[in-house]
Amino acid sequence: MQARRTAAAAALTVLGASLVTVGTGPDAGAAAPRADLVVSAVGSPPAKVRHGSRFNLGATVANKGRAAAKPSSLRFYLSKDRLRGAGDISAGTVPVPKVKARKKRAVSGRVDVPWGTADGKYWVIACADATQRVKETKEGNNCQAAKTQVEVDTALHAALVGRLTFVDQGQRTDPATGRVETWRHTATASISMKIDGPRANPRFASTGSTYARNGSVVGREVTPSCVYDRERDEAGGGTLRYTGDRFTDDIFGHFTRTDLSGVRVGLFMRADWTETSKQTGQGEFPCDNTSRTTTGTGLDVSDIELKQVASTTHAITYRVVGWVAEQGTTSDWDKVEGTLTLTLR
């Protein structure tokens, strides 16, 4: 009996020693070390910037973890408070090289202030590992706000330039008289405007916008006793008049959307015309041969709507999407095409 008890105790002792050996190994059950990226410092942004502008800003990315962090990205945000949130404006991304454990990296990049969405005062927030490429021990400590705010000036200072083309051509026959009339009218407008003032209602001032307008109409009607011919030519051009008086100006503009994605341009294009009417007798009872020439000036009023088709942080490109005549009536132009570009000054 005593011998069996002694053998059992010895077996328990060996088993206990084995358990201690297995449970206390140096790496048994321990997680692999990971990086932990934080932004330890953010530079000071300028006190005031223009809407649609950009500025450079530095930041320091620190790795508080026990493993190196592979290359990643830091992203700047414009925020109304000092916490990263859903309503913040993404304002630029900066590449961050590999950061060793317990080390830091100083980086610098551009902060873009986008068109149409930023105004007032903002905190600039820098967030490490913005694209979540690094496995970290903590994911909620990646962001840091600058100590001072930047104010975005809501005034707009820009230039609107581009070219518009107009075409109206066709032929028609009067079923009652058989009169045939053929016409072709063309025009081009080179737009150059300076835009200044509050973004909600800035002033559009022409800076040498010009136009050229030409056209012709040929008509003929034939009866047993007479041939009626009509020819009309028109031409006009030069600088579109602008003095700042809406009632006398030949050009005006305004934004149709608060985010600047739509714009309208109005044009008054004059042209002098000369018309010659002739009748030539024929047949058994010919009419009298006569000819008369008259002159005058015609005015075309066009209200052109353009919408954004492309944009960068410094420019918006618009394309024609519609046009009407005076007071919204149907325009005589068959086609109006062209693009205008709004560029920050």
Short mmCIF file of C-alpha atoms in Angstrom, two decimals:
data_model
loop_
_atom_site.label_atom_id
_atom_site.label_comp_id
_atom_site.label_asym_id
_atom_site.label_seq_id
_atom_site.Cartn_x
_atom_site.Cartn_y
_atom_site.Cartn_z
CA MET A 1 0.00 0.00 0.00
CA GLN A 2 2.71 2.42 0.95
CA ALA A 3 4.59 1.65 -2.27
CA ARG A 4 1.52 2.47 -4.41
CA ARG A 5 1.03 5.82 -2.63
CA THR A 6 4.64 6.74 -3.19
CA ALA A 7 4.39 5.91 -6.93
CA ALA A 8 1.19 7.95 -7.34
CA ALA A 9 2.73 10.99 -5.65
CA ALA A 10 5.76 10.77 -7.90
CA ALA A 11 3.51 10.67 -11.00
CA LEU A 12 1.58 13.77 -9.86
CA THR A 13 4.82 15.59 -9.27
CA VAL A 14 6.03 14.84 -12.84
CA LEU A 15 2.65 15.86 -14.29
CA GLY A 16 2.65 19.12 -12.33
CA ALA A 17 6.13 19.92 -13.52
CA SER A 18 5.01 19.28 -17.11
CA LEU A 19 2.03 21.57 -16.72
CA VAL A 20 4.20 24.37 -15.34
CA THR A 21 6.61 23.94 -18.23
CA VAL A 22 3.83 24.15 -20.84
CA GLY A 23 1.99 27.10 -19.25
CA THR A 24 4.93 29.39 -18.60
CA GLY A 25 6.84 29.28 -21.92
CA PRO A 26 8.14 32.71 -23.03
CA ASP A 27 5.79 33.13 -26.07
CA ALA A 28 3.00 30.70 -25.31
CA GLY A 29 -0.41 32.33 -26.01
CA ALA A 30 1.07 35.83 -26.60
CA ALA A 31 -0.30 37.93 -29.56
CA ALA A 32 2.12 39.07 -32.24
CA PRO A 33 3.32 42.64 -31.66
CA ARG A 34 1.60 45.35 -33.67
CA ALA A 35 2.16 48.98 -34.60
CA ASP A 36 0.13 51.84 -33.12
CA LEU A 37 0.11 54.99 -35.26
CA VAL A 38 -0.89 58.34 -33.81
CA VAL A 39 -0.51 61.95 -34.91
CA SER A 40 1.62 63.51 -32.21
CA ALA A 41 1.70 67.03 -33.65
CA VAL A 42 -0.02 69.15 -36.31
CA GLY A 43 1.37 72.41 -37.68
CA SER A 44 -0.39 75.77 -37.50
CA PRO A 45 -2.60 76.59 -40.51
CA PRO A 46 -2.82 80.16 -41.85
CA ALA A 47 -5.31 82.39 -40.09
CA LYS A 48 -7.36 83.04 -43.23
CA VAL A 49 -7.57 81.52 -46.73
CA ARG A 50 -9.71 82.06 -49.78
CA HIS A 51 -12.53 79.82 -50.85
CA GLY A 52 -11.12 77.27 -53.31
CA SER A 53 -7.48 77.84 -52.33
CA ARG A 54 -4.82 75.54 -50.82
CA PHE A 55 -2.03 75.71 -48.25
CA ASN A 56 0.79 73.49 -46.98
CA LEU A 57 0.75 71.96 -43.51
CA GLY A 58 3.07 69.66 -41.60
CA ALA A 59 2.31 66.85 -39.15
CA THR A 60 4.23 64.27 -37.12
CA VAL A 61 3.23 60.60 -37.19
CA ALA A 62 4.46 58.52 -34.23
CA ASN A 63 4.44 54.73 -33.84
CA LYS A 64 3.74 53.85 -30.21
CA GLY A 65 3.53 50.13 -30.92
CA ARG A 66 6.06 47.29 -30.65
CA ALA A 67 6.20 46.56 -34.40
CA ALA A 68 7.12 48.64 -37.43
CA ALA A 69 4.28 50.23 -39.45
CA LYS A 70 4.44 49.73 -43.20
CA PRO A 71 3.94 52.75 -45.55
CA SER A 72 0.54 54.37 -45.09
CA SER A 73 -1.32 57.63 -45.67
CA LEU A 74 -2.20 60.65 -43.58
CA ARG A 75 -5.32 62.61 -44.46
CA PHE A 76 -6.29 66.17 -43.59
CA TYR A 77 -9.89 67.14 -42.79
CA LEU A 78 -11.64 70.46 -42.25
CA SER A 79 -13.94 70.17 -39.26
CA LYS A 80 -16.25 72.51 -37.39
CA ASP A 81 -15.11 70.90 -34.13
CA ARG A 82 -11.92 69.17 -33.03
CA LEU A 83 -13.25 65.65 -33.45
CA ARG A 84 -13.25 63.62 -36.64
CA GLY A 85 -16.86 63.17 -37.77
CA ALA A 86 -19.09 62.29 -40.71
CA GLY A 87 -19.64 65.93 -41.73
CA ASP A 88 -15.94 66.79 -42.04
CA ILE A 89 -14.50 67.84 -45.41
CA SER A 90 -11.73 65.67 -46.84
CA ALA A 91 -8.96 68.12 -47.76
CA GLY A 92 -5.91 66.19 -48.94
CA THR A 93 -3.82 63.03 -48.48
CA VAL A 94 -0.09 62.72 -47.72
CA PRO A 95 2.01 59.54 -48.12
CA VAL A 96 3.76 58.36 -44.94
CA PRO A 97 6.87 56.13 -45.24
CA LYS A 98 7.52 53.15 -42.98
CA VAL A 99 7.68 54.08 -39.29
CA LYS A 100 9.73 51.85 -36.97
CA ALA A 101 8.50 50.89 -33.52
CA ARG A 102 8.80 53.73 -30.99
CA LYS A 103 9.86 56.15 -33.76
CA LYS A 104 8.36 59.25 -35.48
CA ARG A 105 8.01 60.60 -39.01
CA ALA A 106 7.57 64.25 -39.95
CA VAL A 107 5.48 64.72 -43.13
CA SER A 108 4.13 67.72 -45.01
CA GLY A 109 1.34 68.04 -47.53
CA ARG A 110 -1.24 70.25 -49.16
CA VAL A 111 -4.61 71.12 -47.62
CA ASP A 112 -7.21 71.87 -50.31
CA VAL A 113 -10.16 74.14 -49.56
CA PRO A 114 -12.84 72.92 -52.01
CA TRP A 115 -15.20 75.06 -54.08
CA GLY A 116 -18.72 75.55 -52.86
CA THR A 117 -18.57 73.52 -49.64
CA ALA A 118 -16.26 75.34 -47.20
CA ASP A 119 -16.93 78.65 -45.46
CA GLY A 120 -16.37 80.03 -41.98
CA LYS A 121 -13.90 78.76 -39.37
CA TYR A 122 -12.49 75.22 -39.32
CA TRP A 123 -10.16 73.03 -37.32
CA VAL A 124 -7.67 71.11 -39.43
CA ILE A 125 -7.60 67.47 -38.30
CA ALA A 126 -4.81 65.10 -39.37
CA CYS A 127 -5.50 61.35 -39.27
CA ALA A 128 -2.81 58.69 -39.57
CA ASP A 129 -3.38 55.46 -41.54
CA ALA A 130 -6.34 57.07 -43.34
CA THR A 131 -6.78 54.09 -45.67
CA GLN A 132 -6.43 51.51 -42.84
CA ARG A 133 -3.49 49.64 -44.33
CA VAL A 134 -1.75 49.08 -40.97
CA LYS A 135 -2.91 46.53 -38.35
CA GLU A 136 -2.76 48.42 -35.07
CA THR A 137 -3.23 47.69 -31.40
CA LYS A 138 -5.62 50.66 -31.29
CA GLU A 139 -7.64 52.12 -34.17
CA GLY A 140 -9.39 54.98 -32.38
CA ASN A 141 -6.38 57.17 -31.59
CA ASN A 142 -5.19 58.05 -35.09
CA CYS A 143 -6.40 61.67 -35.33
CA GLN A 144 -5.20 64.96 -33.91
CA ALA A 145 -6.46 68.54 -34.46
CA ALA A 146 -4.27 71.59 -34.97
CA LYS A 147 -4.13 74.03 -32.06
CA THR A 148 -5.47 76.96 -34.09
CA GLN A 149 -8.29 77.39 -36.60
CA VAL A 150 -8.30 78.55 -40.21
CA GLU A 151 -11.00 80.89 -41.51
CA VAL A 152 -12.27 80.37 -45.05
CA ASP A 153 -13.19 83.66 -46.72
CA THR A 154 -16.65 83.29 -48.24
CA ALA A 155 -15.98 85.96 -50.87
CA LEU A 156 -15.37 84.68 -54.37
CA HIS A 157 -12.56 86.03 -56.55
CA ALA A 158 -12.53 84.30 -59.92
CA ALA A 159 -12.48 84.69 -63.69
CA LEU A 160 -14.97 83.17 -66.14
CA VAL A 161 -13.64 82.71 -69.69
CA GLY A 162 -14.52 80.68 -72.75
CA ARG A 163 -16.18 80.67 -76.15
CA LEU A 164 -19.77 80.14 -77.26
CA THR A 165 -20.97 79.43 -80.82
CA PHE A 166 -24.44 79.91 -82.29
CA VAL A 167 -25.97 78.44 -85.48
CA ASP A 168 -29.39 78.89 -87.09
CA GLN A 169 -29.94 77.56 -90.61
CA GLY A 170 -32.74 76.08 -92.65
CA GLN A 171 -35.18 76.30 -95.53
CA ARG A 172 -38.94 76.56 -95.73
CA THR A 173 -41.60 76.72 -98.43
CA ASP A 174 -44.88 78.56 -98.05
CA PRO A 175 -47.53 76.06 -99.22
CA ALA A 176 -49.93 78.87 -100.12
CA THR A 177 -47.61 80.91 -102.36
CA GLY A 178 -44.77 78.51 -103.13
CA ARG A 179 -42.31 81.05 -101.77
CA VAL A 180 -38.97 79.40 -100.84
CA GLU A 181 -36.78 80.97 -98.19
CA THR A 182 -33.28 79.82 -97.16
CA TRP A 183 -31.29 81.26 -94.29
CA ARG A 184 -28.09 80.82 -92.32
CA HIS A 185 -27.07 82.80 -89.23
CA THR A 186 -23.97 82.28 -87.09
CA ALA A 187 -22.41 84.00 -84.11
CA THR A 188 -19.50 83.56 -81.73
CA ALA A 189 -19.00 85.11 -78.32
CA SER A 190 -15.70 85.20 -76.44
CA ILE A 191 -16.57 85.52 -72.77
CA SER A 192 -14.21 87.18 -70.31
CA MET A 193 -15.69 88.10 -66.93
CA LYS A 194 -14.33 88.92 -63.50
CA ILE A 195 -16.34 87.65 -60.54
CA ASP A 196 -16.03 89.19 -57.09
CA GLY A 197 -18.10 89.38 -53.96
CA PRO A 198 -20.05 87.19 -51.54
CA ARG A 199 -20.34 83.65 -52.86
CA ALA A 200 -24.12 83.79 -52.52
CA ASN A 201 -24.40 86.78 -54.88
CA PRO A 202 -21.12 87.89 -56.46
CA ARG A 203 -20.79 90.54 -59.15
CA PHE A 204 -20.11 89.42 -62.74
CA ALA A 205 -18.18 92.15 -64.58
CA SER A 206 -17.19 91.82 -68.23
CA THR A 207 -13.51 92.43 -68.98
CA GLY A 208 -13.49 92.80 -72.74
CA SER A 209 -15.98 90.15 -73.86
CA THR A 210 -16.51 90.28 -77.64
CA TYR A 211 -18.82 88.85 -80.28
CA ALA A 212 -19.20 88.48 -84.05
CA ARG A 213 -22.53 87.86 -85.76
CA ASN A 214 -23.28 87.21 -89.46
CA GLY A 215 -26.22 86.00 -91.47
CA SER A 216 -28.09 85.90 -94.74
CA VAL A 217 -31.64 85.22 -95.93
CA VAL A 218 -32.56 84.51 -99.55
CA GLY A 219 -36.17 84.24 -100.66
CA ARG A 220 -37.88 83.70 -104.03
CA GLU A 221 -41.50 83.53 -105.12
CA VAL A 222 -42.55 82.90 -108.72
CA THR A 223 -45.94 83.74 -110.25
CA PRO A 224 -47.05 83.73 -113.88
CA SER A 225 -46.41 87.46 -114.14
CA CYS A 226 -43.62 88.14 -111.65
CA VAL A 227 -40.52 86.85 -109.90
CA TYR A 228 -40.06 88.20 -106.39
CA ASP A 229 -36.55 88.06 -104.90
CA ARG A 230 -35.46 89.05 -101.44
CA GLU A 231 -31.90 89.08 -100.08
CA ARG A 232 -30.93 90.15 -96.61
CA ASP A 233 -27.40 90.26 -95.17
CA GLU A 234 -26.46 91.10 -91.62
CA ALA A 235 -23.19 91.62 -89.79
CA GLY A 236 -22.20 92.89 -86.37
CA GLY A 237 -19.55 92.51 -83.74
CA GLY A 238 -17.13 94.12 -81.35
CA THR A 239 -16.95 94.47 -77.60
CA LEU A 240 -20.04 93.63 -75.60
CA ARG A 241 -20.93 96.80 -73.75
CA TYR A 242 -20.55 96.68 -69.97
CA THR A 243 -20.82 99.56 -67.50
CA GLY A 244 -22.33 97.82 -64.49
CA ASP A 245 -25.87 98.94 -65.36
CA ARG A 246 -28.09 95.90 -65.90
CA PHE A 247 -30.52 97.94 -68.00
CA THR A 248 -27.94 99.00 -70.60
CA ASP A 249 -25.28 96.26 -70.48
CA ASP A 250 -24.92 93.75 -73.31
CA ILE A 251 -23.66 90.96 -71.04
CA PHE A 252 -24.52 89.70 -67.57
CA GLY A 253 -24.15 86.53 -65.51
CA HIS A 254 -25.10 84.80 -62.30
CA PHE A 255 -24.78 81.42 -60.59
CA THR A 256 -27.86 79.23 -60.64
CA ARG A 257 -26.74 76.96 -57.79
CA THR A 258 -25.18 77.80 -54.43
CA ASP A 259 -22.45 75.18 -54.92
CA LEU A 260 -21.39 77.02 -58.12
CA SER A 261 -22.23 74.00 -60.31
CA GLY A 262 -24.51 76.04 -62.58
CA VAL A 263 -24.20 79.44 -64.26
CA ARG A 264 -26.23 81.57 -66.70
CA VAL A 265 -24.87 84.12 -69.14
CA GLY A 266 -27.04 86.65 -70.96
CA LEU A 267 -25.96 88.29 -74.23
CA PHE A 268 -27.34 91.13 -76.38
CA MET A 269 -25.78 90.80 -79.84
CA ARG A 270 -26.58 93.54 -82.36
CA ALA A 271 -26.14 93.37 -86.12
CA ASP A 272 -26.74 95.85 -88.94
CA TRP A 273 -28.71 94.49 -91.87
CA THR A 274 -29.29 95.43 -95.49
CA GLU A 275 -32.25 94.01 -97.41
CA THR A 276 -32.86 94.22 -101.14
CA SER A 277 -36.27 93.37 -102.62
CA LYS A 278 -36.77 92.98 -106.36
CA GLN A 279 -39.63 92.10 -108.62
CA THR A 280 -39.06 91.15 -112.23
CA GLY A 281 -41.87 90.93 -114.74
CA GLN A 282 -42.48 87.86 -116.93
CA GLY A 283 -45.20 86.20 -119.00
CA GLU A 284 -47.99 87.73 -120.99
CA PHE A 285 -48.90 90.30 -118.38
CA PRO A 286 -45.62 91.09 -116.58
CA CYS A 287 -45.43 93.08 -113.39
CA ASP A 288 -43.34 96.22 -113.17
CA ASN A 289 -39.62 95.81 -112.60
CA THR A 290 -38.75 97.38 -109.26
CA SER A 291 -35.98 97.28 -106.69
CA ARG A 292 -35.82 98.61 -103.15
CA THR A 293 -33.08 98.55 -100.51
CA THR A 294 -33.66 99.09 -96.79
CA THR A 295 -31.33 99.02 -93.80
CA GLY A 296 -31.68 98.61 -90.06
CA THR A 297 -30.30 97.07 -86.92
CA GLY A 298 -31.41 93.81 -85.34
CA LEU A 299 -30.93 92.66 -81.73
CA ASP A 300 -30.58 89.05 -80.63
CA VAL A 301 -31.18 88.33 -76.95
CA SER A 302 -29.89 84.99 -75.65
CA ASP A 303 -30.00 83.61 -72.13
CA ILE A 304 -27.63 80.62 -71.96
CA GLU A 305 -27.65 78.00 -69.21
CA LEU A 306 -24.46 76.07 -68.43
CA LYS A 307 -23.79 73.26 -65.96
CA GLN A 308 -20.63 71.87 -64.42
CA VAL A 309 -18.99 68.99 -66.29
CA ALA A 310 -15.58 68.92 -64.55
CA SER A 311 -13.83 70.50 -61.59
CA THR A 312 -10.56 70.72 -59.69
CA THR A 313 -9.69 72.53 -56.49
CA HIS A 314 -8.96 75.65 -58.57
CA ALA A 315 -11.37 75.52 -61.51
CA ILE A 316 -14.84 74.51 -62.69
CA THR A 317 -15.66 73.78 -66.34
CA TYR A 318 -19.21 74.37 -67.58
CA ARG A 319 -20.96 73.25 -70.78
CA VAL A 320 -24.05 74.67 -72.49
CA VAL A 321 -27.20 72.70 -71.63
CA GLY A 322 -29.95 75.08 -72.72
CA TRP A 323 -30.87 78.51 -74.06
CA VAL A 324 -33.88 80.76 -74.50
CA ALA A 325 -34.59 84.18 -75.98
CA GLU A 326 -35.88 87.31 -74.26
CA GLN A 327 -38.18 86.71 -71.28
CA GLY A 328 -37.87 82.95 -71.66
CA THR A 329 -39.36 82.75 -75.15
CA THR A 330 -38.17 80.18 -77.68
CA SER A 331 -34.85 81.08 -79.26
CA ASP A 332 -34.27 81.28 -83.04
CA TRP A 333 -30.90 79.58 -82.61
CA ASP A 334 -30.95 75.91 -83.57
CA LYS A 335 -27.71 75.16 -81.75
CA VAL A 336 -25.66 76.83 -79.04
CA GLU A 337 -22.45 75.14 -77.94
CA GLY A 338 -19.34 75.88 -75.96
CA THR A 339 -17.62 75.69 -72.60
CA LEU A 340 -16.71 78.27 -69.98
CA THR A 341 -14.14 77.82 -67.24
CA LEU A 342 -14.27 79.44 -63.81
CA THR A 343 -10.75 79.87 -62.37
CA LEU A 344 -9.76 81.10 -58.94
CA ARG A 345 -7.82 84.38 -59.00
#
